Coordinates of N, CA and C and ligand atoms in Angstrom, one line a residue:
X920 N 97.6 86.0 38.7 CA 97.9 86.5 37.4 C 96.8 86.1 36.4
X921 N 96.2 86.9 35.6 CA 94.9 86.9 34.7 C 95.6 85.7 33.8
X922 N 96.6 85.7 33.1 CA 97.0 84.5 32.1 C 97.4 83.4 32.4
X923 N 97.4 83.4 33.6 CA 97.8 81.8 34.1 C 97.0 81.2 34.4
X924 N 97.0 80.2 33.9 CA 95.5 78.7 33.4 C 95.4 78.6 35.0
X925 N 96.7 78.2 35.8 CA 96.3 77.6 37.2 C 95.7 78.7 38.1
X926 N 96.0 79.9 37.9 CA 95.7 81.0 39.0 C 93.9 81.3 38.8
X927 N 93.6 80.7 37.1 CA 92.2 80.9 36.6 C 91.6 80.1 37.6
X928 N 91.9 78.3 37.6 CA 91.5 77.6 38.4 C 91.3 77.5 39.8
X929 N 92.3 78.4 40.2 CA 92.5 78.8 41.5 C 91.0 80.1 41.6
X930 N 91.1 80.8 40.6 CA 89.5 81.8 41.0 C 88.6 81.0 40.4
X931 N 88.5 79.8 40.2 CA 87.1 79.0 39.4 C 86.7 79.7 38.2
X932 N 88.0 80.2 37.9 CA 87.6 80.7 36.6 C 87.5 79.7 35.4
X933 N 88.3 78.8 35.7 CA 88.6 77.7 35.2 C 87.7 76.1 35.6
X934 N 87.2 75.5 35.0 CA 86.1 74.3 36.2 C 87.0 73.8 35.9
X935 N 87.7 72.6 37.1 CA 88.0 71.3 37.1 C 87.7 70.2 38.0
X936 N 88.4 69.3 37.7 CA 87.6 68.1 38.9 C 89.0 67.8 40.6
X937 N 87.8 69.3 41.0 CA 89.1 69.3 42.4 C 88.7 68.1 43.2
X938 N 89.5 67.9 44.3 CA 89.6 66.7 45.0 C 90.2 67.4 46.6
X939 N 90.8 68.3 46.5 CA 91.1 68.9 48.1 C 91.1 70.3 47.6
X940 N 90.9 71.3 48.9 CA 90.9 72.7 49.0 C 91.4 73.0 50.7
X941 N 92.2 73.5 50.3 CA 92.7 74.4 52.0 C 92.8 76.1 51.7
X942 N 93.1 76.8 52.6 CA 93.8 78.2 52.4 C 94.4 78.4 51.4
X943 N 96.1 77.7 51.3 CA 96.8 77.7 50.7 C 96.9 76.6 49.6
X944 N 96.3 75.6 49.7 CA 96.8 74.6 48.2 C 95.2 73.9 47.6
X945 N 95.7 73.9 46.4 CA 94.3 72.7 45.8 C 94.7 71.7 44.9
X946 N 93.9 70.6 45.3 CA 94.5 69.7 44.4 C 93.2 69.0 43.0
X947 N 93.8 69.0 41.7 CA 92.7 68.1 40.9 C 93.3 67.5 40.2
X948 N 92.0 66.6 39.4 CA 93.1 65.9 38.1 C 93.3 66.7 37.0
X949 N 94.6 66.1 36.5 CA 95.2 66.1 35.6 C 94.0 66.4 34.2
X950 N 94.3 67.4 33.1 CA 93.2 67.6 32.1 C 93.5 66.1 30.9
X951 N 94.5 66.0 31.4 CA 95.5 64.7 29.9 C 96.4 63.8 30.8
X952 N 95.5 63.0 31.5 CA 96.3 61.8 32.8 C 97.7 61.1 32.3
X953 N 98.9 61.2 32.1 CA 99.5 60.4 31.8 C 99.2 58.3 32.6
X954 N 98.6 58.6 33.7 CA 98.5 57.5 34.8 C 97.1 57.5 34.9
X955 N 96.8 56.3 35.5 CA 95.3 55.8 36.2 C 94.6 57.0 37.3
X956 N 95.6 56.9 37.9 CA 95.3 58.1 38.8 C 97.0 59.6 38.1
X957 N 96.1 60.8 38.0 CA 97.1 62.1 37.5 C 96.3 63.1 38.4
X958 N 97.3 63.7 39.4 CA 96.9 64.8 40.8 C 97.4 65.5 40.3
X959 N 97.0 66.9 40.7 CA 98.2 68.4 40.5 C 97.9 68.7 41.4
X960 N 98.7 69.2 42.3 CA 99.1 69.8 43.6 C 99.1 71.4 43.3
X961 N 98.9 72.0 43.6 CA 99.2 73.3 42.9 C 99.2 74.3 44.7
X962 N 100.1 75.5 44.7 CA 99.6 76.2 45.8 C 98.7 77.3 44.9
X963 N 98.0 77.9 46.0 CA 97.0 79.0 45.5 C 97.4 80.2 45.2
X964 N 98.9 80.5 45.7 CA 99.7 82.1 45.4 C 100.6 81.5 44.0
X965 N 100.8 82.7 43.4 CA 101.4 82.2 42.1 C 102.9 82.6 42.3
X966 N 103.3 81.1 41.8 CA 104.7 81.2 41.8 C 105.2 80.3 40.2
X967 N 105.9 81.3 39.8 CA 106.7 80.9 38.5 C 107.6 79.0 38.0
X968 N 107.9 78.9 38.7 CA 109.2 77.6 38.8 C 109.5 77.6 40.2
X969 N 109.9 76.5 40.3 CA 110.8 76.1 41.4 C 112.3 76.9 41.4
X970 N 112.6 77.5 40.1 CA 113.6 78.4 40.8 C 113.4 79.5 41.4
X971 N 112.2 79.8 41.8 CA 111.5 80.6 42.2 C 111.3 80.9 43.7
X972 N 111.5 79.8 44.2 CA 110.7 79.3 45.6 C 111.7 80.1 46.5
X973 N 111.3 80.9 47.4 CA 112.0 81.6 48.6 C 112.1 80.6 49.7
X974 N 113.0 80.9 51.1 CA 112.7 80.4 52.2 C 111.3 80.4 52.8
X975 N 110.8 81.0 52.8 CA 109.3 81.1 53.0 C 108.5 80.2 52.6
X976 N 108.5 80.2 51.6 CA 107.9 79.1 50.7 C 107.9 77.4 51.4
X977 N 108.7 77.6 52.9 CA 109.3 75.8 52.6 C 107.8 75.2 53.4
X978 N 107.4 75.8 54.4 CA 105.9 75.3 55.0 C 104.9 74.9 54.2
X979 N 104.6 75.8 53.0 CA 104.0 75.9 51.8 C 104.1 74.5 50.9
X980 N 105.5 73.9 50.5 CA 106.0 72.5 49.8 C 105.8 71.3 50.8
X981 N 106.0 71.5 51.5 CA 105.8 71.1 52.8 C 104.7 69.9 53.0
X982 N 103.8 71.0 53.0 CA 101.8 70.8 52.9 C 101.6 70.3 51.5
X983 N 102.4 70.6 50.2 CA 101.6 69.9 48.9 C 102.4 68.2 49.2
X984 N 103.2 68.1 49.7 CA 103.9 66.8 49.7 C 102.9 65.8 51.0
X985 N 102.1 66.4 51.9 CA 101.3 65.9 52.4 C 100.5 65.8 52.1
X986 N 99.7 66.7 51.4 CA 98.4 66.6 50.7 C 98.4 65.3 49.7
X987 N 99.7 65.3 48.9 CA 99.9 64.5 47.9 C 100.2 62.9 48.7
X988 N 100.8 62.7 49.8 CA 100.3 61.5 50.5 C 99.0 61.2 50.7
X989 N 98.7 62.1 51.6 CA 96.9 62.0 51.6 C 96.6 61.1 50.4
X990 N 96.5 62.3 49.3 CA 95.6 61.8 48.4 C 96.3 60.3 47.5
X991 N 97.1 59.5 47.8 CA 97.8 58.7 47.5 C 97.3 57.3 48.1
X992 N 96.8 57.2 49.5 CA 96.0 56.9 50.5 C 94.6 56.3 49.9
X993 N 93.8 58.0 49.2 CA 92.5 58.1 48.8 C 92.3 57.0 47.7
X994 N 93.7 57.5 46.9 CA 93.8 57.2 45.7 C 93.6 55.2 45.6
X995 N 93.8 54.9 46.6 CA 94.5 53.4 46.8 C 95.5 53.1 46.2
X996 N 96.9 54.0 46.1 CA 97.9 53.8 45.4 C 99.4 54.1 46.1
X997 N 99.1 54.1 47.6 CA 100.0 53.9 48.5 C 101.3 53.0 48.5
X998 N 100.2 51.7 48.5 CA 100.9 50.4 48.7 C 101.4 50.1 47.6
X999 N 101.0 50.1 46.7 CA 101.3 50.1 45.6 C 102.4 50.5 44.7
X1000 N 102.3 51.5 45.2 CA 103.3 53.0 44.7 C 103.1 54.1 43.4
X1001 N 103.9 54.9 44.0 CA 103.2 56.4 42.5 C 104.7 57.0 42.8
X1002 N 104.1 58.2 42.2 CA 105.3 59.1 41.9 C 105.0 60.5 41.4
X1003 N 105.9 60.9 42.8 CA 105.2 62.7 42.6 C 106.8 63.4 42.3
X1004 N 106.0 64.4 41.1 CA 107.2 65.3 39.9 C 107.1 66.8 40.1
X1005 N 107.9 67.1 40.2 CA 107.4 68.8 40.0 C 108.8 68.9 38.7
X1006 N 108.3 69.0 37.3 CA 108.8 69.7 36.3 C 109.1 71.3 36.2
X1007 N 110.7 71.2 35.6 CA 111.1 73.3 35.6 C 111.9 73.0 34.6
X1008 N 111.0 74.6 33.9 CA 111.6 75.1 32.8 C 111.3 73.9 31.6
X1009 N 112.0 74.7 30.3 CA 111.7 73.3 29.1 C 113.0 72.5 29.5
X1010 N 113.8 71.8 29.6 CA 114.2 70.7 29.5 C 113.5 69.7 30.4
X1011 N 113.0 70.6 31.8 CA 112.2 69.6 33.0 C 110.9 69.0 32.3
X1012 N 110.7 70.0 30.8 CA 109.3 69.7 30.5 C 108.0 70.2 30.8
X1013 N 108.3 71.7 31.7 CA 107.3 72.2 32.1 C 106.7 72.8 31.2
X1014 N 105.1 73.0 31.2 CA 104.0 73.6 30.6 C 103.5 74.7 30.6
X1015 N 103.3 74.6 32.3 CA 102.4 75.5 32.9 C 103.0 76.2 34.1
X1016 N 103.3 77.5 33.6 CA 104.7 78.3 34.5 C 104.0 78.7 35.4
X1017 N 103.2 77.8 36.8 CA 102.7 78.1 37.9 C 102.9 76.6 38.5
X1018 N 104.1 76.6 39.5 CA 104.2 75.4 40.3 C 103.4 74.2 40.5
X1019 N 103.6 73.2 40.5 CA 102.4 71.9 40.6 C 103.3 70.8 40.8
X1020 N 102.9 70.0 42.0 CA 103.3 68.7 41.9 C 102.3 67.6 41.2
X1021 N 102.8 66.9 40.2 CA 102.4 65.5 40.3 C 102.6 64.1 40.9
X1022 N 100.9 63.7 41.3 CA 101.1 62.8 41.8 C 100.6 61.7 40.7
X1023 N 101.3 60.7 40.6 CA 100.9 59.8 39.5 C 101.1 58.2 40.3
X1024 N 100.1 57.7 39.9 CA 99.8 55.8 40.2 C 98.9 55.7 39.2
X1025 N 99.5 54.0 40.0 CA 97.8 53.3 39.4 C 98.4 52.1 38.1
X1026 N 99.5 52.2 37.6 CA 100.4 51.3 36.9 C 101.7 51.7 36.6
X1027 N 102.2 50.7 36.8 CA 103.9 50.4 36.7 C 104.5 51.7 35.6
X1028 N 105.0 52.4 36.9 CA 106.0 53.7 36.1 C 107.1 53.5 35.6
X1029 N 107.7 54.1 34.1 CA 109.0 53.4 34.1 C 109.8 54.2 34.5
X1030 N 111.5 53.6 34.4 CA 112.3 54.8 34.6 C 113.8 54.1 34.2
X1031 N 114.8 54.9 33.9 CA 114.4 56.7 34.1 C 113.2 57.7 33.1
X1032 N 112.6 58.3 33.5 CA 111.7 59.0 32.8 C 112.2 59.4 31.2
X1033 N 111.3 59.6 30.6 CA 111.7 60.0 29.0 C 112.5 61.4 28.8
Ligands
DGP1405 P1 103.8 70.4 33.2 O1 104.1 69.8 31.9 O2 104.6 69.8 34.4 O3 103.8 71.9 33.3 O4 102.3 69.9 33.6 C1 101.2 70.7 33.3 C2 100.0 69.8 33.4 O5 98.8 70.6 33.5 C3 99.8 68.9 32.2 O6 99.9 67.5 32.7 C4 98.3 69.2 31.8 C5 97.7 69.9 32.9 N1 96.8 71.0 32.5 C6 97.0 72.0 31.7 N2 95.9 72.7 31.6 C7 95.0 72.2 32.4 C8 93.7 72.6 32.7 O7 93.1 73.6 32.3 N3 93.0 71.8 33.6 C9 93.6 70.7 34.2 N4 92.9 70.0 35.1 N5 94.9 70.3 33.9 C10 95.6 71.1 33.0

């Protein structure tokens, strides 16, 4: 989709500071980190919300929730602990109406979230 910031980044239309690339998913940071370490998980086909997601889709979530261990690992924020979000719609707080998980470490998260 020409208007969607992440589908830009996804054709490098957009530069960011990627950190993984497969087929199907890429991961970079965050433009405005809420954390020490801020990941976005994103897949590469554009999907609207999480109310969105077909059966199809589940191999697809799948692989960002590993990628996002991985990079948790990299991160040195395993042991530690983080915390990965996927926000829907405005009350969830979403921004950017093309799926993304965050992965967030690096200092004490609070909760319940704001
Ligand atoms: P959300 O509020 O869950 O939709 O999160 C959207 C996130 O996307 C927000 O934390 C900021 C980030 N973001 C928005 N535009 C860009 C961009 O152009 N580059 C990068 N790296 N991140 C972006």
């Amino acid at each position: 989709m020409n208007d969607c910031i992440f589908c830009n980044i996804v054709n490098n239309d957009i530069p960011c500071e990627k950190l993984i690339e497969n087929d199907s998913i890429i991961a970079f940071r965050d433009i405005n980190p809420q954390a020490p370490t801020h990941i976005l998980i994103i897949p590469k086909k554009h999907i609207t919300t999480i109310n969105d997601l077909k059966p199809d889709d589940s191999t697809l979530i799948g692989e960002m929730f590993l990628i996002a261990k991985q990079l948790a690992k990299i991160e040195n924020i395993n042991n530690s602990g983080f915390r990965m979000v996927f926000n829907c719609n405005k009350d969830g707080g979403q921004t950017v109406f093309h799926i993304h998980l965050h992965l967030l470490g690096g200092r004490k998260l609070s909760w319940p979230p704001g």
